Amino acid sequence: MTDRKATLTFDDKTLELPIHSPTLGPDVLDIRKLYSQGDVFTHDPGFTSTSACESTITFIDGDKGELLHRGYPIDQLAGDSHYLEVCYLLLYGELPTRAQMEDFEGRVTRHTMLHDQMTFFYRGFRRDAHPMAIIVGVLGAMSAFYHDSTDITDPWQREVASIRLIAKMPTLVAWAYKYSIGQPFVYPKNELDYASNFLNMCFSVPAEPYEVDPILSRAMDRIFTLHADHEQNASTSTVRLASSSGANPFACIAAGAACLWGPAHGGANQACLEMLREIGSVDRIPEFIARAKDKNDPFRLMGFGHRVYKNFDPRATVMKQSADEVLELLGVENNPTLQVAKELEKQAIADPYFADKKLFPNVDFYSGIILEAMGFPTSMFTPIFALSRTVGWISQWHEQLSDPEHKIGRPRQLYTGAAYRDYVPVDERG
């Protein structure tokens, strides 16, 4: 922070606005007194130029292709760490000691089971319900079962709610998948690691043994890690806005999941797979690349480029490594969609048009390929994203509740409707 000020002059008014300097990123103009002193608002649709909070969790520099969690680069975390360690880092601010890690993993592992009565919530949905519809509903319903962790003024209850959400989300998401395909629920196993446990609950059946391949488990763990938090995106901002009213943690996380469900946010990797299926075969790739270059054609290559990252997505390099490992393990010979994905990646990277425009494959391109190869339907892509992002939402929720300056969110508007007018009785209206 600094004591610098900016001067704003309009009409006959001159205001001094404080300038705050962050650790990283652009300076911020403090406009909190703009309305009280100047009787004006700012207008910023989408809040693309507005800082709504102070945070120490995640930093993104889109121009440099940089993503840091508590200062640590995402490629180092995804390459050398694992998801629960990143969860600890996001929640508590520092990497854990071995003893702290063992304690944290133990607490998460012992809270993976759902309340048995929650199975009735699943059975209340139609079998063809989208898994995200079930997840949003069951997440919100958790506040009806875990009354001892809904008091947001109690630090201990906030801690308990955090552990419960991280621990139970894999079970909640896996059961939504099982319900959608008509298979019995599989209960968590404490001897399995976080990612392996999730895969086991998704793909094992009572009729025969199932062993999780370590390559698939590692790839799943990386997907979780690479989606753990992404600064003040739409769903995170939704969680913070819901939290600002004093809503319980389960309602806040359900609100975040509902926002993530939107195709412009959490559905990017699903859109990518649907595009690959539209292309259909390797020999049609040049046709679609040509269409992507045509400004008059509405077709766009999904999974290439990123709204935030103007250079390259720092998560994509690690995700590509996992994609290559998974495809080598499972093969692509009998899957036309995966064959198209591999060849499209090769041709697009070699094309100067995409290099000049910095349209490189992003994390959604590779994560969709991995999930498809594992056997997940596209309807499960966003639920898995929600599972991964839960720790980010919780960390941001914690941070907001601990901020002495936080207050209920109340955006302003630029009103362009009718001015004052008197009511006219119905018989007098022309």
mmCIF file of C-alpha atoms in Angstrom, residues 287-300 353-354 357:
data_model
loop_
_atom_site.group_PDB
_atom_site.id
_atom_site.type_symbol
_atom_site.label_atom_id
_atom_site.label_comp_id
_atom_site.label_asym_id
_atom_site.label_seq_id
_atom_site.Cartn_x
_atom_site.Cartn_y
_atom_site.Cartn_z
ATOM 1 C CA GLU A 287 -11.639 -28.020 -43.285
ATOM 2 C CA PHE A 288 -12.344 -26.925 -39.703
ATOM 3 C CA ILE A 289 -8.993 -25.193 -39.308
ATOM 4 C CA ALA A 290 -9.808 -23.191 -42.437
ATOM 5 C CA ARG A 291 -13.205 -22.321 -40.980
ATOM 6 C CA ALA A 292 -11.564 -21.161 -37.739
ATOM 7 C CA LYS A 293 -9.414 -18.762 -39.743
ATOM 8 C CA ASP A 294 -12.405 -17.361 -41.634
ATOM 9 C CA LYS A 295 -13.656 -14.228 -39.870
ATOM 10 C CA ASN A 296 -17.051 -14.629 -41.536
ATOM 11 C CA ASP A 297 -17.537 -18.150 -40.225
ATOM 12 C CA PRO A 298 -18.956 -18.404 -36.674
ATOM 13 C CA PHE A 299 -17.024 -21.613 -36.007
ATOM 14 C CA ARG A 300 -14.292 -21.335 -33.370
ATOM 15 C CA TYR A 353 -1.960 -18.399 -37.875
ATOM 16 C CA PHE A 354 -2.589 -19.812 -34.408
ATOM 17 C CA LYS A 357 -2.600 -15.045 -32.464
#
